[in-house]
């Protein structure tokens, strides 16, 4: 099946530092999504990207849909303790119609040291 | 109000038993999904359901069967539970159209098979 390569697998950073993570694929995606999962909860959508080259911000978060449609990155600026969690990239291959699901990366575990 | 809800949150059962997990969404979405998250936090699509059309991930054993009594519900039935079924199961829903490329997840059901 389709795979998304997400890196890094984990990050140990100091509070206040900026964070960067990315996903790449051998396939072209029509949509890139970034989710965050807190312990004991379901994934929560952070940012959705629909066009190649699109750069979107949500507060301290910024994500971009790669021009080749095969990659995306997520940046978090000035990290705070509540940013701790697992961040997932996800892509959807078929645009509109169909009842297909998302393909997820393996997640980036973000740990912040005070 | 919770957009996507699941019950139960925790389910502990013996090997060989049959169990069900319920999912309800109050978003008016047309498409619903079931995902499985393993111990390494990898999320994988199991089923998608849209307007009575069921699409099954070919890797899912036929002991798993989704049932949709109406558009707002997609329940997951599991027969003859095995140890390897232990995981967290997430229900999700998606609206049609461009904005519906995003999916909204429930809080998860933590299944432990003993």
mmCIF file of C-alpha atoms in Angstrom:
data_model
loop_
_atom_site.group_PDB
_atom_site.id
_atom_site.type_symbol
_atom_site.label_atom_id
_atom_site.label_comp_id
_atom_site.label_asym_id
_atom_site.label_seq_id
_atom_site.Cartn_x
_atom_site.Cartn_y
_atom_site.Cartn_z
ATOM 1 C CA UNK A 1 0.000 0.000 0.000
ATOM 2 C CA UNK A 2 0.938 3.657 -0.091
ATOM 3 C CA UNK A 3 3.412 4.802 2.528
ATOM 4 C CA UNK A 4 4.295 8.134 3.994
ATOM 5 C CA UNK A 5 7.775 8.571 5.416
ATOM 6 C CA UNK A 6 7.579 10.919 8.377
ATOM 7 C CA UNK A 7 10.626 12.290 10.149
ATOM 8 C CA UNK A 8 11.958 12.665 12.652
ATOM 9 C CA UNK A 9 10.447 9.822 14.636
ATOM 10 C CA UNK A 10 10.930 11.750 17.871
ATOM 11 C CA UNK A 11 12.182 15.126 19.009
ATOM 12 C CA UNK A 12 13.488 16.235 22.388
ATOM 13 C CA UNK A 13 13.593 20.007 22.526
ATOM 14 C CA UNK A 14 13.724 22.858 24.996
ATOM 15 C CA UNK A 15 10.710 25.030 25.605
ATOM 16 C CA UNK A 16 10.819 28.031 23.293
ATOM 17 C CA UNK A 17 12.618 26.264 20.467
ATOM 18 C CA UNK A 18 11.228 25.977 16.964
ATOM 19 C CA UNK A 19 10.247 22.552 15.637
ATOM 20 C CA UNK A 20 10.245 21.199 12.118
ATOM 21 C CA UNK A 21 8.991 17.855 10.826
ATOM 22 C CA UNK A 22 8.210 16.556 7.367
ATOM 23 C CA UNK A 23 6.614 13.810 5.332
ATOM 24 C CA UNK A 24 7.544 12.433 1.960
ATOM 25 C CA UNK A 25 5.937 9.926 -0.332
ATOM 26 C CA UNK A 26 6.671 8.179 -3.586
ATOM 27 C CA UNK A 27 3.078 8.889 -4.640
ATOM 28 C CA UNK A 28 1.312 12.119 -5.461
ATOM 29 C CA UNK A 29 -1.288 13.256 -2.945
ATOM 30 C CA UNK A 30 -4.154 15.646 -3.574
ATOM 31 C CA UNK A 31 -4.505 16.599 0.063
ATOM 32 C CA UNK A 32 -2.057 16.815 2.938
ATOM 33 C CA UNK A 33 -3.249 16.998 6.513
ATOM 34 C CA UNK A 34 -1.460 17.428 9.811
ATOM 35 C CA UNK A 35 -2.960 15.999 12.995
ATOM 36 C CA UNK A 36 -1.929 16.060 16.640
ATOM 37 C CA UNK A 37 -2.748 13.287 19.078
ATOM 38 C CA UNK A 38 -2.641 13.818 22.832
ATOM 39 C CA UNK A 39 -2.356 10.813 25.162
ATOM 40 C CA UNK A 40 -5.662 8.995 25.476
ATOM 41 C CA UNK A 41 -7.327 11.050 22.760
ATOM 42 C CA UNK A 42 -8.063 10.805 19.061
ATOM 43 C CA UNK A 43 -6.128 12.748 16.415
ATOM 44 C CA UNK A 44 -7.166 16.376 16.103
ATOM 45 C CA UNK A 45 -6.783 18.225 12.816
ATOM 46 C CA UNK A 46 -4.250 21.067 12.884
ATOM 47 C CA UNK A 47 -3.868 22.139 9.273
ATOM 48 C CA UNK A 48 -5.297 20.997 5.937
ATOM 49 C CA UNK A 49 -3.550 21.682 2.624
ATOM 50 C CA UNK A 50 -5.314 21.337 -0.705
ATOM 51 C CA UNK A 51 -3.048 22.883 -3.358
ATOM 52 C CA UNK A 52 0.540 22.260 -4.378
ATOM 53 C CA UNK A 53 2.717 25.036 -3.001
ATOM 54 C CA UNK A 54 0.088 26.124 -0.480
ATOM 55 C CA UNK A 55 1.489 27.582 2.728
ATOM 56 C CA UNK A 56 -0.958 27.755 5.626
ATOM 57 C CA UNK A 57 -0.623 28.963 9.194
ATOM 58 C CA UNK A 58 -2.610 28.225 12.307
ATOM 59 C CA UNK A 59 -1.260 30.293 15.175
ATOM 60 C CA UNK A 60 2.309 29.167 15.812
ATOM 61 C CA UNK A 61 1.951 26.337 13.310
ATOM 62 C CA UNK A 62 2.857 26.607 9.646
ATOM 63 C CA UNK A 63 2.566 23.857 7.055
ATOM 64 C CA UNK A 64 3.303 23.656 3.358
ATOM 65 C CA UNK A 65 2.132 21.386 0.558
ATOM 66 C CA UNK A 66 5.181 20.589 -1.566
ATOM 67 C CA UNK A 67 5.269 21.660 -5.202
ATOM 68 C CA UNK A 68 5.811 18.074 -6.326
ATOM 69 C CA UNK A 69 2.728 16.976 -4.299
ATOM 70 C CA UNK A 70 4.923 14.314 -2.738
ATOM 71 C CA UNK A 71 5.894 16.072 0.465
ATOM 72 C CA UNK A 72 4.802 18.411 3.221
ATOM 73 C CA UNK A 73 6.344 19.994 6.277
ATOM 74 C CA UNK A 74 5.027 21.306 9.573
ATOM 75 C CA UNK A 75 6.793 23.949 11.631
ATOM 76 C CA UNK A 76 5.982 24.951 15.187
ATOM 77 C CA UNK A 77 7.489 28.177 16.422
ATOM 78 C CA UNK A 78 8.362 28.997 20.032
ATOM 79 C CA UNK A 79 7.248 25.656 21.438
ATOM 80 C CA UNK A 80 5.328 25.518 24.703
ATOM 81 C CA UNK A 81 4.645 22.582 27.052
ATOM 82 C CA UNK A 82 1.170 21.899 25.632
ATOM 83 C CA UNK A 83 2.730 21.201 22.228
ATOM 84 C CA UNK A 84 3.810 17.809 23.577
ATOM 85 C CA UNK A 85 2.178 14.945 21.718
ATOM 86 C CA UNK A 86 2.360 12.897 18.562
ATOM 87 C CA UNK A 87 2.100 14.713 15.245
ATOM 88 C CA UNK A 88 0.887 12.811 12.207
ATOM 89 C CA UNK A 89 0.951 13.739 8.576
ATOM 90 C CA UNK A 90 -1.770 12.201 6.441
ATOM 91 C CA UNK A 91 -2.537 12.208 2.783
ATOM 92 C CA UNK A 92 -5.511 11.417 0.618
ATOM 93 C CA UNK A 93 -4.922 10.140 -2.887
ATOM 94 C CA UNK A 94 -8.347 10.460 -4.444
ATOM 95 C CA UNK A 95 -9.997 13.851 -4.600
ATOM 96 C CA UNK A 96 -13.721 13.964 -4.051
ATOM 97 C CA UNK A 97 -16.095 11.047 -4.150
ATOM 98 C CA UNK A 98 -15.186 7.566 -3.141
ATOM 99 C CA UNK A 99 -15.084 6.218 0.331
ATOM 100 C CA UNK A 100 -11.367 5.843 0.807
ATOM 101 C CA UNK A 101 -9.408 6.628 3.943
ATOM 102 C CA UNK A 102 -6.322 8.599 4.795
ATOM 103 C CA UNK A 103 -2.803 7.253 4.639
ATOM 104 C CA UNK A 104 -0.913 8.208 7.772
ATOM 105 C CA UNK A 105 2.745 8.723 8.520
ATOM 106 C CA UNK A 106 4.177 6.922 11.536
ATOM 107 C CA UNK A 107 4.135 10.042 13.652
ATOM 108 C CA UNK A 108 6.625 12.388 15.263
ATOM 109 C CA UNK A 109 6.751 12.220 19.055
ATOM 110 C CA UNK A 110 7.443 15.702 20.392
ATOM 111 C CA UNK A 111 8.845 15.940 23.904
ATOM 112 C CA UNK A 112 9.576 19.307 25.457
ATOM 113 C CA UNK A 113 12.017 19.753 28.291
ATOM 114 C CA UNK A 114 11.287 22.730 30.525
ATOM 115 C CA UNK B 1 -21.277 18.740 22.001
ATOM 116 C CA UNK B 2 -18.950 15.948 20.935
ATOM 117 C CA UNK B 3 -18.766 15.718 17.147
ATOM 118 C CA UNK B 4 -17.673 12.072 16.895
ATOM 119 C CA UNK B 5 -18.292 9.852 19.901
ATOM 120 C CA UNK B 6 -17.398 6.240 20.601
ATOM 121 C CA UNK B 7 -18.426 3.754 23.261
ATOM 122 C CA UNK B 8 -16.979 2.149 25.203
ATOM 123 C CA UNK B 9 -13.726 4.000 25.822
ATOM 124 C CA UNK B 10 -12.154 0.874 27.313
ATOM 125 C CA UNK B 11 -12.965 -2.732 26.499
ATOM 126 C CA UNK B 12 -11.271 -5.684 28.166
ATOM 127 C CA UNK B 13 -12.377 -9.131 27.074
ATOM 128 C CA UNK B 14 -11.356 -12.743 26.709
ATOM 129 C CA UNK B 15 -10.015 -14.323 23.577
ATOM 130 C CA UNK B 16 -12.780 -15.905 21.492
ATOM 131 C CA UNK B 17 -15.504 -13.495 22.572
ATOM 132 C CA UNK B 18 -17.599 -11.344 20.230
ATOM 133 C CA UNK B 19 -17.767 -7.617 20.919
ATOM 134 C CA UNK B 20 -19.082 -4.398 19.391
ATOM 135 C CA UNK B 21 -17.887 -0.812 19.433
ATOM 136 C CA UNK B 22 -20.344 1.967 18.708
ATOM 137 C CA UNK B 23 -19.674 5.213 16.844
ATOM 138 C CA UNK B 24 -21.917 8.202 16.333
ATOM 139 C CA UNK B 25 -21.304 11.512 14.574
ATOM 140 C CA UNK B 26 -23.535 14.575 14.851
ATOM 141 C CA UNK B 27 -21.836 16.489 12.047
ATOM 142 C CA UNK B 28 -24.204 15.385 9.302
ATOM 143 C CA UNK B 29 -21.304 13.815 7.405
ATOM 144 C CA UNK B 30 -21.830 11.274 4.665
ATOM 145 C CA UNK B 31 -18.743 9.146 5.079
ATOM 146 C CA UNK B 32 -17.497 7.324 8.143
ATOM 147 C CA UNK B 33 -14.393 5.261 8.822
ATOM 148 C CA UNK B 34 -12.801 2.866 11.226
ATOM 149 C CA UNK B 35 -9.064 2.995 11.883
ATOM 150 C CA UNK B 36 -6.823 0.773 13.999
ATOM 151 C CA UNK B 37 -3.868 2.184 15.930
ATOM 152 C CA UNK B 38 -1.303 -0.377 17.032
ATOM 153 C CA UNK B 39 1.073 -0.302 19.982
ATOM 154 C CA UNK B 40 3.584 1.691 17.928
ATOM 155 C CA UNK B 41 0.922 4.359 17.284
ATOM 156 C CA UNK B 42 0.628 3.512 13.591
ATOM 157 C CA UNK B 43 -2.830 4.411 12.249
ATOM 158 C CA UNK B 44 -4.274 2.268 9.498
ATOM 159 C CA UNK B 45 -7.596 2.452 7.693
ATOM 160 C CA UNK B 46 -9.880 -0.555 8.179
ATOM 161 C CA UNK B 47 -13.172 0.451 6.561
ATOM 162 C CA UNK B 48 -14.875 3.362 4.913
ATOM 163 C CA UNK B 49 -18.650 3.628 4.497
ATOM 164 C CA UNK B 50 -20.515 6.074 2.282
ATOM 165 C CA UNK B 51 -24.172 5.920 1.241
ATOM 166 C CA UNK B 52 -24.353 2.211 1.915
ATOM 167 C CA UNK B 53 -21.146 1.593 -0.004
ATOM 168 C CA UNK B 54 -18.589 -0.252 2.081
ATOM 169 C CA UNK B 55 -14.940 -0.314 1.144
ATOM 170 C CA UNK B 56 -12.822 -2.768 3.057
ATOM 171 C CA UNK B 57 -9.063 -2.680 3.471
ATOM 172 C CA UNK B 58 -7.995 -6.058 2.126
ATOM 173 C CA UNK B 59 -5.768 -6.693 5.133
ATOM 174 C CA UNK B 60 -8.687 -6.640 7.589
ATOM 175 C CA UNK B 61 -9.823 -10.122 8.727
ATOM 176 C CA UNK B 62 -13.443 -10.992 7.989
ATOM 177 C CA UNK B 63 -14.012 -11.329 11.725
ATOM 178 C CA UNK B 64 -14.403 -7.558 11.631
ATOM 179 C CA UNK B 65 -17.632 -6.194 10.215
ATOM 180 C CA UNK B 66 -19.002 -2.641 10.241
ATOM 181 C CA UNK B 67 -22.727 -2.063 10.565
ATOM 182 C CA UNK B 68 -24.454 1.227 9.797
ATOM 183 C CA UNK B 69 -28.029 1.469 11.091
ATOM 184 C CA UNK B 70 -28.263 5.042 9.796
ATOM 185 C CA UNK B 71 -26.091 7.806 8.383
ATOM 186 C CA UNK B 72 -24.986 9.007 11.812
ATOM 187 C CA UNK B 73 -23.769 5.649 13.093
ATOM 188 C CA UNK B 74 -21.115 3.148 12.075
ATOM 189 C CA UNK B 75 -20.612 0.358 14.586
ATOM 190 C CA UNK B 76 -17.786 -2.165 14.513
ATOM 191 C CA UNK B 77 -18.478 -5.827 15.302
ATOM 192 C CA UNK B 78 -15.622 -8.183 16.032
ATOM 193 C CA UNK B 79 -16.123 -11.941 16.200
ATOM 194 C CA UNK B 80 -13.839 -14.507 17.805
ATOM 195 C CA UNK B 81 -11.465 -11.951 19.270
ATOM 196 C CA UNK B 82 -7.760 -12.740 19.116
ATOM 197 C CA UNK B 83 -4.822 -11.436 21.146
ATOM 198 C CA UNK B 84 -3.560 -9.496 18.138
ATOM 199 C CA UNK B 85 -6.796 -7.506 18.001
ATOM 200 C CA UNK B 86 -5.656 -5.544 21.044
ATOM 201 C CA UNK B 87 -5.278 -1.963 19.868
ATOM 202 C CA UNK B 88 -6.986 1.401 19.909
ATOM 203 C CA UNK B 89 -9.837 1.697 17.404
ATOM 204 C CA UNK B 90 -10.826 5.109 16.094
ATOM 205 C CA UNK B 91 -13.977 6.093 14.312
ATOM 206 C CA UNK B 92 -13.848 9.119 11.990
ATOM 207 C CA UNK B 93 -16.202 11.003 9.704
ATOM 208 C CA UNK B 94 -15.818 13.216 6.650
ATOM 209 C CA UNK B 95 -18.050 15.754 4.953
ATOM 210 C CA UNK B 96 -18.416 15.826 1.156
ATOM 211 C CA UNK B 97 -16.727 18.387 -1.024
ATOM 212 C CA UNK B 98 -13.416 20.189 -0.801
ATOM 213 C CA UNK B 99 -13.700 20.965 2.915
ATOM 214 C CA UNK B 100 -14.541 17.354 3.492
ATOM 215 C CA UNK B 101 -11.089 16.197 2.595
ATOM 216 C CA UNK B 102 -10.448 16.460 6.306
ATOM 217 C CA UNK B 103 -11.558 13.806 8.742
ATOM 218 C CA UNK B 104 -12.703 14.206 12.326
ATOM 219 C CA UNK B 105 -11.794 11.498 14.790
ATOM 220 C CA UNK B 106 -13.533 10.109 17.835
ATOM 221 C CA UNK B 107 -11.720 9.668 21.170
ATOM 222 C CA UNK B 108 -10.904 6.013 20.519
ATOM 223 C CA UNK B 109 -11.792 2.654 22.074
ATOM 224 C CA UNK B 110 -8.955 0.865 23.818
ATOM 225 C CA UNK B 111 -9.445 -2.853 23.299
ATOM 226 C CA UNK B 112 -7.467 -5.358 25.318
ATOM 227 C CA UNK B 113 -7.900 -9.047 24.544
ATOM 228 C CA UNK B 114 -6.683 -11.415 27.267
#
